[in-house]
Amino acid sequence: MQKAVSLFGGIALSVALTGAASAASFQDSMARCLTKNANTRDAATVMIQCKANGGKLEGCAVLSDSAPGKGFDKAALCVATAMDMGDKSGDVKIPMRFPGGA
């Protein structure tokens, strides 16, 4: 039986999943992905679904994007590659909030 787990993107997620020591690294990855794919001044919320396996996320797909066509979907998929899922396994839904204003 697969478990569905909902998590929240951002710094709180990085601390919860990877520990405080790597929170800065996750924040750097999030900033890099956002800068590469979307305008940091804009805001958006993206929901992705992935399979957690071996501590990593794979087979991710975008379920919803509040700002379609602005690159936040690509930014969310990029951020997913940097997320450490620890011992979680199965289907994972991850809402990510990009606050904008940067």
PDB file of N, CA and C in Angstrom:
ATOM      1  N   MET A   1       0.847  -1.191   0.000  1.00  0.00           N
ATOM      2  CA  MET A   1       0.000   0.000   0.000  1.00  0.00           C
ATOM      3  C   MET A   1       0.881   1.238   0.000  1.00  0.00           C
ATOM      4  N   GLN A   2       0.547   2.158  -0.872  1.00  0.00           N
ATOM      5  CA  GLN A   2       1.342   3.370  -0.962  1.00  0.00           C
ATOM      6  C   GLN A   2       0.787   4.425  -0.033  1.00  0.00           C
ATOM      7  N   LYS A   3       1.693   5.184   0.533  1.00  0.00           N
ATOM      8  CA  LYS A   3       1.299   6.269   1.431  1.00  0.00           C
ATOM      9  C   LYS A   3       1.304   7.576   0.661  1.00  0.00           C
ATOM     10  N   ALA A   4       0.313   8.376   0.885  1.00  0.00           N
ATOM     11  CA  ALA A   4       0.303   9.731   0.317  1.00  0.00           C
ATOM     12  C   ALA A   4       0.712  10.683   1.430  1.00  0.00           C
ATOM     13  N   VAL A   5       1.694  11.486   1.151  1.00  0.00           N
ATOM     14  CA  VAL A   5       2.228  12.410   2.144  1.00  0.00           C
ATOM     15  C   VAL A   5       2.156  13.813   1.561  1.00  0.00           C
ATOM     16  N   SER A   6       1.633  14.732   2.321  1.00  0.00           N
ATOM     17  CA  SER A   6       1.616  16.130   1.883  1.00  0.00           C
ATOM     18  C   SER A   6       2.635  16.902   2.696  1.00  0.00           C
ATOM     19  N   LEU A   7       3.427  17.693   2.014  1.00  0.00           N
ATOM     20  CA  LEU A   7       4.474  18.481   2.650  1.00  0.00           C
ATOM     21  C   LEU A   7       4.400  19.904   2.144  1.00  0.00           C
ATOM     22  N   PHE A   8       4.960  20.824   2.852  1.00  0.00           N
ATOM     23  CA  PHE A   8       4.971  22.213   2.428  1.00  0.00           C
ATOM     24  C   PHE A   8       6.367  22.619   2.002  1.00  0.00           C
ATOM     25  N   GLY A   9       6.463  23.318   0.853  1.00  0.00           N
ATOM     26  CA  GLY A   9       7.741  23.793   0.334  1.00  0.00           C
ATOM     27  C   GLY A   9       8.261  24.959   1.144  1.00  0.00           C
ATOM     28  N   GLY A  10       9.495  25.260   0.932  1.00  0.00           N
ATOM     29  CA  GLY A  10      10.101  26.393   1.607  1.00  0.00           C
ATOM     30  C   GLY A  10      11.081  25.973   2.671  1.00  0.00           C
ATOM     31  N   ILE A  11      11.498  26.911   3.451  1.00  0.00           N
ATOM     32  CA  ILE A  11      12.506  26.668   4.469  1.00  0.00           C
ATOM     33  C   ILE A  11      12.013  25.708   5.540  1.00  0.00           C
ATOM     34  N   ALA A  12      10.754  25.822   5.940  1.00  0.00           N
ATOM     35  CA  ALA A  12      10.229  24.900   6.961  1.00  0.00           C
ATOM     36  C   ALA A  12      10.344  23.457   6.491  1.00  0.00           C
ATOM     37  N   LEU A  13      10.079  23.220   5.219  1.00  0.00           N
ATOM     38  CA  LEU A  13      10.200  21.875   4.666  1.00  0.00           C
ATOM     39  C   LEU A  13      11.646  21.407   4.700  1.00  0.00           C
ATOM     40  N   SER A  14      12.562  22.266   4.329  1.00  0.00           N
ATOM     41  CA  SER A  14      13.956  21.854   4.303  1.00  0.00           C
ATOM     42  C   SER A  14      14.454  21.481   5.690  1.00  0.00           C
ATOM     43  N   VAL A  15      14.037  22.225   6.696  1.00  0.00           N
ATOM     44  CA  VAL A  15      14.447  21.917   8.066  1.00  0.00           C
ATOM     45  C   VAL A  15      13.823  20.597   8.517  1.00  0.00           C
ATOM     46  N   ALA A  16      12.555  20.401   8.219  1.00  0.00           N
ATOM     47  CA  ALA A  16      11.864  19.184   8.645  1.00  0.00           C
ATOM     48  C   ALA A  16      12.417  17.933   7.974  1.00  0.00           C
ATOM     49  N   LEU A  17      12.762  18.038   6.712  1.00  0.00           N
ATOM     50  CA  LEU A  17      13.198  16.853   5.975  1.00  0.00           C
ATOM     51  C   LEU A  17      14.694  16.600   6.020  1.00  0.00           C
ATOM     52  N   THR A  18      15.477  17.654   6.000  1.00  0.00           N
ATOM     53  CA  THR A  18      16.911  17.457   5.860  1.00  0.00           C
ATOM     54  C   THR A  18      17.717  17.916   7.063  1.00  0.00           C
ATOM     55  N   GLY A  19      17.098  18.553   8.025  1.00  0.00           N
ATOM     56  CA  GLY A  19      17.812  19.037   9.195  1.00  0.00           C
ATOM     57  C   GLY A  19      18.336  20.439   8.976  1.00  0.00           C
ATOM     58  N   ALA A  20      18.619  21.119  10.050  1.00  0.00           N
ATOM     59  CA  ALA A  20      19.055  22.510   9.992  1.00  0.00           C
ATOM     60  C   ALA A  20      20.378  22.678   9.254  1.00  0.00           C
ATOM     61  N   ALA A  21      21.252  21.688   9.327  1.00  0.00           N
ATOM     62  CA  ALA A  21      22.567  21.803   8.704  1.00  0.00           C
ATOM     63  C   ALA A  21      22.476  21.972   7.195  1.00  0.00           C
ATOM     64  N   SER A  22      21.527  21.327   6.563  1.00  0.00           N
ATOM     65  CA  SER A  22      21.425  21.438   5.113  1.00  0.00           C
ATOM     66  C   SER A  22      20.308  22.365   4.658  1.00  0.00           C
ATOM     67  N   ALA A  23      19.668  23.065   5.585  1.00  0.00           N
ATOM     68  CA  ALA A  23      18.601  23.999   5.234  1.00  0.00           C
ATOM     69  C   ALA A  23      19.129  25.090   4.308  1.00  0.00           C
ATOM     70  N   ALA A  24      20.321  25.593   4.567  1.00  0.00           N
ATOM     71  CA  ALA A  24      20.899  26.630   3.717  1.00  0.00           C
ATOM     72  C   ALA A  24      21.129  26.106   2.307  1.00  0.00           C
ATOM     73  N   SER A  25      21.564  24.859   2.196  1.00  0.00           N
ATOM     74  CA  SER A  25      21.784  24.254   0.891  1.00  0.00           C
ATOM     75  C   SER A  25      20.471  24.134   0.119  1.00  0.00           C
ATOM     76  N   PHE A  26      19.412  23.729   0.807  1.00  0.00           N
ATOM     77  CA  PHE A  26      18.102  23.630   0.167  1.00  0.00           C
ATOM     78  C   PHE A  26      17.619  25.011  -0.259  1.00  0.00           C
ATOM     79  N   GLN A  27      17.811  26.002   0.605  1.00  0.00           N
ATOM     80  CA  GLN A  27      17.412  27.375   0.280  1.00  0.00           C
ATOM     81  C   GLN A  27      18.170  27.855  -0.960  1.00  0.00           C
ATOM     82  N   ASP A  28      19.451  27.538  -1.049  1.00  0.00           N
ATOM     83  CA  ASP A  28      20.239  27.914  -2.217  1.00  0.00           C
ATOM     84  C   ASP A  28      19.685  27.243  -3.476  1.00  0.00           C
ATOM     85  N   SER A  29      19.333  25.962  -3.364  1.00  0.00           N
ATOM     86  CA  SER A  29      18.765  25.243  -4.508  1.00  0.00           C
ATOM     87  C   SER A  29      17.444  25.851  -4.937  1.00  0.00           C
ATOM     88  N   MET A  30      16.620  26.205  -3.971  1.00  0.00           N
ATOM     89  CA  MET A  30      15.325  26.799  -4.276  1.00  0.00           C
ATOM     90  C   MET A  30      15.512  28.142  -4.979  1.00  0.00           C
ATOM     91  N   ALA A  31      16.412  28.966  -4.472  1.00  0.00           N
ATOM     92  CA  ALA A  31      16.679  30.266  -5.086  1.00  0.00           C
ATOM     93  C   ALA A  31      17.240  30.094  -6.495  1.00  0.00           C
ATOM     94  N   ARG A  32      18.154  29.151  -6.677  1.00  0.00           N
ATOM     95  CA  ARG A  32      18.754  28.897  -7.990  1.00  0.00           C
ATOM     96  C   ARG A  32      17.689  28.450  -8.991  1.00  0.00           C
ATOM     97  N   CYS A  33      16.832  27.521  -8.583  1.00  0.00           N
ATOM     98  CA  CYS A  33      15.784  27.009  -9.465  1.00  0.00           C
ATOM     99  C   CYS A  33      14.795  28.101  -9.847  1.00  0.00           C
ATOM    100  N   LEU A  34      14.437  28.929  -8.885  1.00  0.00           N
ATOM    101  CA  LEU A  34      13.488  29.999  -9.146  1.00  0.00           C
ATOM    102  C   LEU A  34      14.097  31.032 -10.087  1.00  0.00           C
ATOM    103  N   THR A  35      15.319  31.451  -9.823  1.00  0.00           N
ATOM    104  CA  THR A  35      15.988  32.448 -10.651  1.00  0.00           C
ATOM    105  C   THR A  35      16.170  31.944 -12.086  1.00  0.00           C
ATOM    106  N   LYS A  36      16.479  30.669 -12.230  1.00  0.00           N
ATOM    107  CA  LYS A  36      16.709  30.074 -13.549  1.00  0.00           C
ATOM    108  C   LYS A  36      15.422  29.960 -14.367  1.00  0.00           C
ATOM    109  N   ASN A  37      14.284  29.723 -13.707  1.00  0.00           N
ATOM    110  CA  ASN A  37      13.064  29.370 -14.425  1.00  0.00           C
ATOM    111  C   ASN A  37      11.927  30.384 -14.372  1.00  0.00           C
ATOM    112  N   ALA A  38      11.925  31.292 -13.407  1.00  0.00           N
ATOM    113  CA  ALA A  38      10.790  32.198 -13.249  1.00  0.00           C
ATOM    114  C   ALA A  38      11.262  33.558 -12.743  1.00  0.00           C
ATOM    115  N   ASN A  39      10.375  34.523 -12.766  1.00  0.00           N
ATOM    116  CA  ASN A  39      10.668  35.862 -12.279  1.00  0.00           C
ATOM    117  C   ASN A  39      10.499  35.878 -10.760  1.00  0.00           C
ATOM    118  N   THR A  40      11.543  36.200 -10.032  1.00  0.00           N
ATOM    119  CA  THR A  40      11.496  36.168  -8.567  1.00  0.00           C
ATOM    120  C   THR A  40      10.576  37.242  -7.984  1.00  0.00           C
ATOM    121  N   ARG A  41      10.173  38.221  -8.781  1.00  0.00           N
ATOM    122  CA  ARG A  41       9.248  39.249  -8.292  1.00  0.00           C
ATOM    123  C   ARG A  41       7.802  38.759  -8.287  1.00  0.00           C
ATOM    124  N   ASP A  42       7.499  37.748  -9.112  1.00  0.00           N
ATOM    125  CA  ASP A  42       6.149  37.201  -9.189  1.00  0.00           C
ATOM    126  C   ASP A  42       5.941  36.147  -8.112  1.00  0.00           C
ATOM    127  N   ALA A  43       4.687  35.907  -7.776  1.00  0.00           N
ATOM    128  CA  ALA A  43       4.329  34.896  -6.787  1.00  0.00           C
ATOM    129  C   ALA A  43       3.516  33.795  -7.449  1.00  0.00           C
ATOM    130  N   ALA A  44       3.597  32.594  -6.894  1.00  0.00           N
ATOM    131  CA  ALA A  44       2.813  31.472  -7.416  1.00  0.00           C
ATOM    132  C   ALA A  44       2.793  30.344  -6.405  1.00  0.00           C
ATOM    133  N   THR A  45       1.813  29.472  -6.573  1.00  0.00           N
ATOM    134  CA  THR A  45       1.729  28.241  -5.802  1.00  0.00           C
ATOM    135  C   THR A  45       1.640  27.099  -6.803  1.00  0.00           C
ATOM    136  N   VAL A  46       2.484  26.094  -6.596  1.00  0.00           N
ATOM    137  CA  VAL A  46       2.527  24.940  -7.491  1.00  0.00           C
ATOM    138  C   VAL A  46       2.387  23.670  -6.663  1.00  0.00           C
ATOM    139  N   MET A  47       1.580  22.738  -7.150  1.00  0.00           N
ATOM    140  CA  MET A  47       1.449  21.421  -6.506  1.00  0.00           C
ATOM    141  C   MET A  47       2.072  20.397  -7.444  1.00  0.00           C
ATOM    142  N   ILE A  48       3.031  19.633  -6.899  1.00  0.00           N
ATOM    143  CA  ILE A  48       3.620  18.551  -7.690  1.00  0.00           C
ATOM    144  C   ILE A  48       3.348  17.215  -7.002  1.00  0.00           C
ATOM    145  N   GLN A  49       3.403  16.168  -7.777  1.00  0.00           N
ATOM    146  CA  GLN A  49       3.274  14.818  -7.240  1.00  0.00           C
ATOM    147  C   GLN A  49       4.457  14.011  -7.746  1.00  0.00           C
ATOM    148  N   CYS A  50       5.089  13.290  -6.820  1.00  0.00           N
ATOM    149  CA  CYS A  50       6.277  12.507  -7.146  1.00  0.00           C
ATOM    150  C   CYS A  50       6.196  11.154  -6.452  1.00  0.00           C
ATOM    151  N   LYS A  51       7.131  10.315  -6.788  1.00  0.00           N
ATOM    152  CA  LYS A  51       7.313   9.042  -6.094  1.00  0.00           C
ATOM    153  C   LYS A  51       8.572   9.176  -5.253  1.00  0.00           C
ATOM    154  N   ALA A  52       8.440   8.961  -3.938  1.00  0.00           N
ATOM    155  CA  ALA A  52       9.595   8.973  -3.036  1.00  0.00           C
ATOM    156  C   ALA A  52      10.185   7.574  -3.038  1.00  0.00           C
ATOM    157  N   ASN A  53      11.473   7.502  -3.270  1.00  0.00           N
ATOM    158  CA  ASN A  53      12.142   6.213  -3.359  1.00  0.00           C
ATOM    159  C   ASN A  53      13.615   6.396  -3.005  1.00  0.00           C
ATOM    160  N   GLY A  54      14.080   5.699  -1.999  1.00  0.00           N
ATOM    161  CA  GLY A  54      15.489   5.776  -1.636  1.00  0.00           C
ATOM    162  C   GLY A  54      15.927   7.160  -1.183  1.00  0.00           C
ATOM    163  N   GLY A  55      15.034   7.920  -0.582  1.00  0.00           N
ATOM    164  CA  GLY A  55      15.389   9.240  -0.092  1.00  0.00           C
ATOM    165  C   GLY A  55      15.298  10.339  -1.119  1.00  0.00           C
ATOM    166  N   LYS A  56      14.993  10.002  -2.353  1.00  0.00           N
ATOM    167  CA  LYS A  56      14.909  10.985  -3.433  1.00  0.00           C
ATOM    168  C   LYS A  56      13.520  10.967  -4.050  1.00  0.00           C
ATOM    169  N   LEU A  57      13.213  12.016  -4.803  1.00  0.00           N
ATOM    170  CA  LEU A  57      11.955  12.110  -5.533  1.00  0.00           C
ATOM    171  C   LEU A  57      12.213  11.800  -6.998  1.00  0.00           C
ATOM    172  N   GLU A  58      11.302  11.046  -7.600  1.00  0.00           N
ATOM    173  CA  GLU A  58      11.436  10.715  -9.016  1.00  0.00           C
ATOM    174  C   GLU A  58      10.063  10.721  -9.668  1.00  0.00           C
ATOM    175  N   GLY A  59      10.059  10.839 -10.984  1.00  0.00           N
ATOM    176  CA  GLY A  59       8.810  10.812 -11.731  1.00  0.00           C
ATOM    177  C   GLY A  59       7.843  11.917 -11.348  1.00  0.00           C
ATOM    178  N   CYS A  60       8.359  13.106 -11.096  1.00  0.00           N
ATOM    179  CA  CYS A  60       7.512  14.212 -10.649  1.00  0.00           C
ATOM    180  C   CYS A  60       6.686  14.786 -11.795  1.00  0.00           C
ATOM    181  N   ALA A  61       5.466  15.213 -11.451  1.00  0.00           N
ATOM    182  CA  ALA A  61       4.574  15.851 -12.413  1.00  0.00           C
ATOM    183  C   ALA A  61       3.865  17.011 -11.715  1.00  0.00           C
ATOM    184  N   VAL A  62       3.580  18.045 -12.471  1.00  0.00           N
ATOM    185  CA  VAL A  62       2.875  19.212 -11.946  1.00  0.00           C
ATOM    186  C   VAL A  62       1.377  18.929 -11.970  1.00  0.00           C
ATOM    187  N   LEU A  63       0.738  19.073 -10.818  1.00  0.00           N
ATOM    188  CA  LEU A  63      -0.710  18.887 -10.712  1.00  0.00           C
ATOM    189  C   LEU A  63      -1.465  20.205 -10.892  1.00  0.00           C
ATOM    190  N   SER A  64      -0.892  21.294 -10.368  1.00  0.00           N
ATOM    191  CA  SER A  64      -1.526  22.605 -10.523  1.00  0.00           C
ATOM    192  C   SER A  64      -0.459  23.698 -10.431  1.00  0.00           C
ATOM    193  N   ASP A  65      -0.776  24.827 -11.056  1.00  0.00           N
ATOM    194  CA  ASP A  65       0.136  25.965 -11.105  1.00  0.00           C
ATOM    195  C   ASP A  65      -0.734  27.220 -11.135  1.00  0.00           C
ATOM    196  N   SER A  66      -0.609  28.064 -10.127  1.00  0.00           N
ATOM    197  CA  SER A  66      -1.444  29.265 -10.050  1.00  0.00           C
ATOM    198  C   SER A  66      -1.029  30.345 -11.042  1.00  0.00           C
ATOM    199  N   ALA A  67       0.142  30.202 -11.648  1.00  0.00           N
ATOM    200  CA  ALA A  67       0.622  31.180 -12.632  1.00  0.00           C
ATOM    201  C   ALA A  67       1.168  30.439 -13.856  1.00  0.00           C
ATOM    202  N   PRO A  68       0.288  29.777 -14.612  1.00  0.00           N
ATOM    203  CA  PRO A  68       0.758  28.988 -15.752  1.00  0.00           C
ATOM    204  C   PRO A  68       1.501  29.843 -16.782  1.00  0.00           C
ATOM    205  N   GLY A  69       2.516  29.239 -17.373  1.00  0.00           N
ATOM    206  CA  GLY A  69       3.286  29.914 -18.405  1.00  0.00           C
ATOM    207  C   GLY A  69       4.354  30.861 -17.883  1.00  0.00           C
ATOM    208  N   LYS A  70       4.515  30.947 -16.570  1.00  0.00           N
ATOM    209  CA  LYS A  70       5.509  31.865 -16.006  1.00  0.00           C
ATOM    210  C   LYS A  70       6.743  31.153 -15.459  1.00  0.00           C
ATOM    211  N   GLY A  71       6.843  29.841 -15.644  1.00  0.00           N
ATOM    212  CA  GLY A  71       8.037  29.100 -15.268  1.00  0.00           C
ATOM    213  C   GLY A  71       8.058  28.517 -13.871  1.00  0.00           C
ATOM    214  N   PHE A  72       7.013  28.760 -13.087  1.00  0.00           N
ATOM    215  CA  PHE A  72       7.015  28.232 -11.720  1.00  0.00           C
ATOM    216  C   PHE A  72       6.887  26.710 -11.694  1.00  0.00           C
ATOM    217  N   ASP A  73       6.249  26.146 -12.707  1.00  0.00           N
ATOM    218  CA  ASP A  73       6.169  24.687 -12.794  1.00  0.00           C
ATOM    219  C   ASP A  73       7.560  24.091 -12.948  1.00  0.00           C
ATOM    220  N   LYS A  74       8.372  24.678 -13.802  1.00  0.00           N
ATOM    221  CA  LYS A  74       9.745  24.214 -13.994  1.00  0.00           C
ATOM    222  C   LYS A  74      10.581  24.433 -12.739  1.00  0.00           C
ATOM    223  N   ALA A  75      10.365  25.570 -12.069  1.00  0.00           N
ATOM    224  CA  ALA A  75      11.092  25.845 -10.823  1.00  0.00           C
ATOM    225  C   ALA A  75      10.753  24.797  -9.764  1.00  0.00           C
ATOM    226  N   ALA A  76       9.477  24.436  -9.650  1.00  0.00           N
ATOM    227  CA  ALA A  76       9.060  23.435  -8.656  1.00  0.00           C
ATOM    228  C   ALA A  76       9.679  22.073  -8.956  1.00  0.00           C
ATOM    229  N   LEU A  77       9.712  21.678 -10.222  1.00  0.00           N
ATOM    230  CA  LEU A  77      10.323  20.394 -10.586  1.00  0.00           C
ATOM    231  C   LEU A  77      11.823  20.414 -10.316  1.00  0.00           C
ATOM    232  N   CYS A  78      12.455  21.550 -10.533  1.00  0.00           N
ATOM    233  CA  CYS A  78      13.880  21.707 -10.235  1.00  0.00           C
ATOM    234  C   CYS A  78      14.127  21.586  -8.730  1.00  0.00           C
ATOM    235  N   VAL A  79      13.305  22.244  -7.923  1.00  0.00           N
ATOM    236  CA  VAL A  79      13.445  22.181  -6.468  1.00  0.00           C
ATOM    237  C   VAL A  79      13.292  20.739  -5.979  1.00  0.00           C
ATOM    238  N   ALA A  80      12.387  19.993  -6.592  1.00  0.00           N
ATOM    239  CA  ALA A  80      12.147  18.601  -6.178  1.00  0.00           C
ATOM    240  C   ALA A  80      13.408  17.753  -6.272  1.00  0.00           C
ATOM    241  N   THR A  81      14.284  18.069  -7.216  1.00  0.00           N
ATOM    242  CA  THR A  81      15.513  17.286  -7.352  1.00  0.00           C
ATOM    243  C   THR A  81      16.460  17.489  -6.174  1.00  0.00           C
ATOM    244  N   ALA A  82      16.281  18.593  -5.432  1.00  0.00           N
ATOM    245  CA  ALA A  82      17.152  18.897  -4.292  1.00  0.00           C
ATOM    246  C   ALA A  82      16.571  18.440  -2.957  1.00  0.00           C
ATOM    247  N   MET A  83      15.359  17.923  -2.972  1.00  0.00           N
ATOM    248  CA  MET A  83      14.694  17.551  -1.721  1.00  0.00           C
ATOM    249  C   MET A  83      15.109  16.160  -1.264  1.00  0.00           C
ATOM    250  N   ASP A  84      15.476  16.055  -0.006  1.00  0.00           N
ATOM    251  CA  ASP A  84      15.816  14.777   0.616  1.00  0.00           C
ATOM    252  C   ASP A  84      14.580  14.269   1.347  1.00  0.00           C
ATOM    253  N   MET A  85      14.096  13.106   0.990  1.00  0.00           N
ATOM    254  CA  MET A  85      12.862  12.575   1.569  1.00  0.00           C
ATOM    255  C   MET A  85      13.105  11.622   2.737  1.00  0.00           C
ATOM    256  N   GLY A  86      14.346  11.451   3.138  1.00  0.00           N
ATOM    257  CA  GLY A  86      14.624  10.571   4.274  1.00  0.00           C
ATOM    258  C   GLY A  86      14.108   9.170   4.012  1.00  0.00           C
ATOM    259  N   ASP A  87      13.332   8.628   4.936  1.00  0.00           N
ATOM    260  CA  ASP A  87      12.843   7.259   4.775  1.00  0.00           C
ATOM    261  C   ASP A  87      11.430   7.199   4.195  1.00  0.00           C
ATOM    262  N   LYS A  88      10.910   8.316   3.703  1.00  0.00           N
ATOM    263  CA  LYS A  88       9.579   8.325   3.100  1.00  0.00           C
ATOM    264  C   LYS A  88       9.597   7.526   1.799  1.00  0.00           C
ATOM    265  N   SER A  89       8.499   6.832   1.527  1.00  0.00           N
ATOM    266  CA  SER A  89       8.374   6.121   0.263  1.00  0.00           C
ATOM    267  C   SER A  89       6.923   6.184  -0.191  1.00  0.00           C
ATOM    268  N   GLY A  90       6.720   6.007  -1.475  1.00  0.00           N
ATOM    269  CA  GLY A  90       5.382   6.041  -2.036  1.00  0.00           C
ATOM    270  C   GLY A  90       5.084   7.373  -2.702  1.00  0.00           C
ATOM    271  N   ASP A  91       3.820   7.593  -3.010  1.00  0.00           N
ATOM    272  CA  ASP A  91       3.390   8.825  -3.672  1.00  0.00           C
ATOM    273  C   ASP A  91       3.425   9.989  -2.701  1.00  0.00           C
ATOM    274  N   VAL A  92       3.947  11.103  -3.175  1.00  0.00           N
ATOM    275  CA  VAL A  92       4.102  12.291  -2.347  1.00  0.00           C
ATOM    276  C   VAL A  92       3.547  13.484  -3.115  1.00  0.00           C
ATOM    277  N   LYS A  93       2.664  14.248  -2.492  1.00  0.00           N
ATOM    278  CA  LYS A  93       2.187  15.502  -3.059  1.00  0.00           C
ATOM    279  C   LYS A  93       2.851  16.633  -2.290  1.00  0.00           C
ATOM    280  N   ILE A  94       3.420  17.570  -3.034  1.00  0.00           N
ATOM    281  CA  ILE A  94       4.180  18.653  -2.422  1.00  0.00           C
ATOM    282  C   ILE A  94       3.686  19.994  -2.926  1.00  0.00           C
ATOM    283  N   PRO A  95       3.049  20.774  -2.058  1.00  0.00           N
ATOM    284  CA  PRO A  95       2.690  22.140  -2.453  1.00  0.00           C
ATOM    285  C   PRO A  95       3.885  23.069  -2.224  1.00  0.00           C
ATOM    286  N   MET A  96       4.192  23.886  -3.212  1.00  0.00           N
ATOM    287  CA  MET A  96       5.290  24.845  -3.094  1.00  0.00           C
ATOM    288  C   MET A  96       4.744  26.240  -3.302  1.00  0.00           C
ATOM    289  N   ARG A  97       5.136  27.130  -2.411  1.00  0.00           N
ATOM    290  CA  ARG A  97       4.712  28.528  -2.488  1.00  0.00           C
ATOM    291  C   ARG A  97       5.928  29.379  -2.791  1.00  0.00           C
ATOM    292  N   PHE A  98       5.859  30.092  -3.889  1.00  0.00           N
ATOM    293  CA  PHE A  98       6.897  31.038  -4.261  1.00  0.00           C
ATOM    294  C   PHE A  98       6.331  32.429  -3.966  1.00  0.00           C
ATOM    295  N   PRO A  99       6.810  33.102  -2.906  1.00  0.00           N
ATOM    296  CA  PRO A  99       6.172  34.324  -2.423  1.00  0.00           C
ATOM    297  C   PRO A  99       6.352  35.562  -3.295  1.00  0.00           C
ATOM    298  N   GLY A 100       7.352  35.592  -4.149  1.00  0.00           N
ATOM    299  CA  GLY A 100       7.580  36.765  -4.975  1.00  0.00           C
ATOM    300  C   GLY A 100       8.166  37.922  -4.180  1.00  0.00           C
ATOM    301  N   GLY A 101       8.347  39.027  -4.867  1.00  0.00           N
ATOM    302  CA  GLY A 101       8.843  40.218  -4.215  1.00  0.00           C
ATOM    303  C   GLY A 101      10.353  40.311  -4.113  1.00  0.00           C
ATOM    304  N   ALA A 102      11.083  39.323  -4.599  1.00  0.00           N
ATOM    305  CA  ALA A 102      12.554  39.345  -4.470  1.00  0.00           C
ATOM    306  C   ALA A 102      13.184  40.125  -5.591  1.00  0.00           C
TER     307      ALA A 102
END
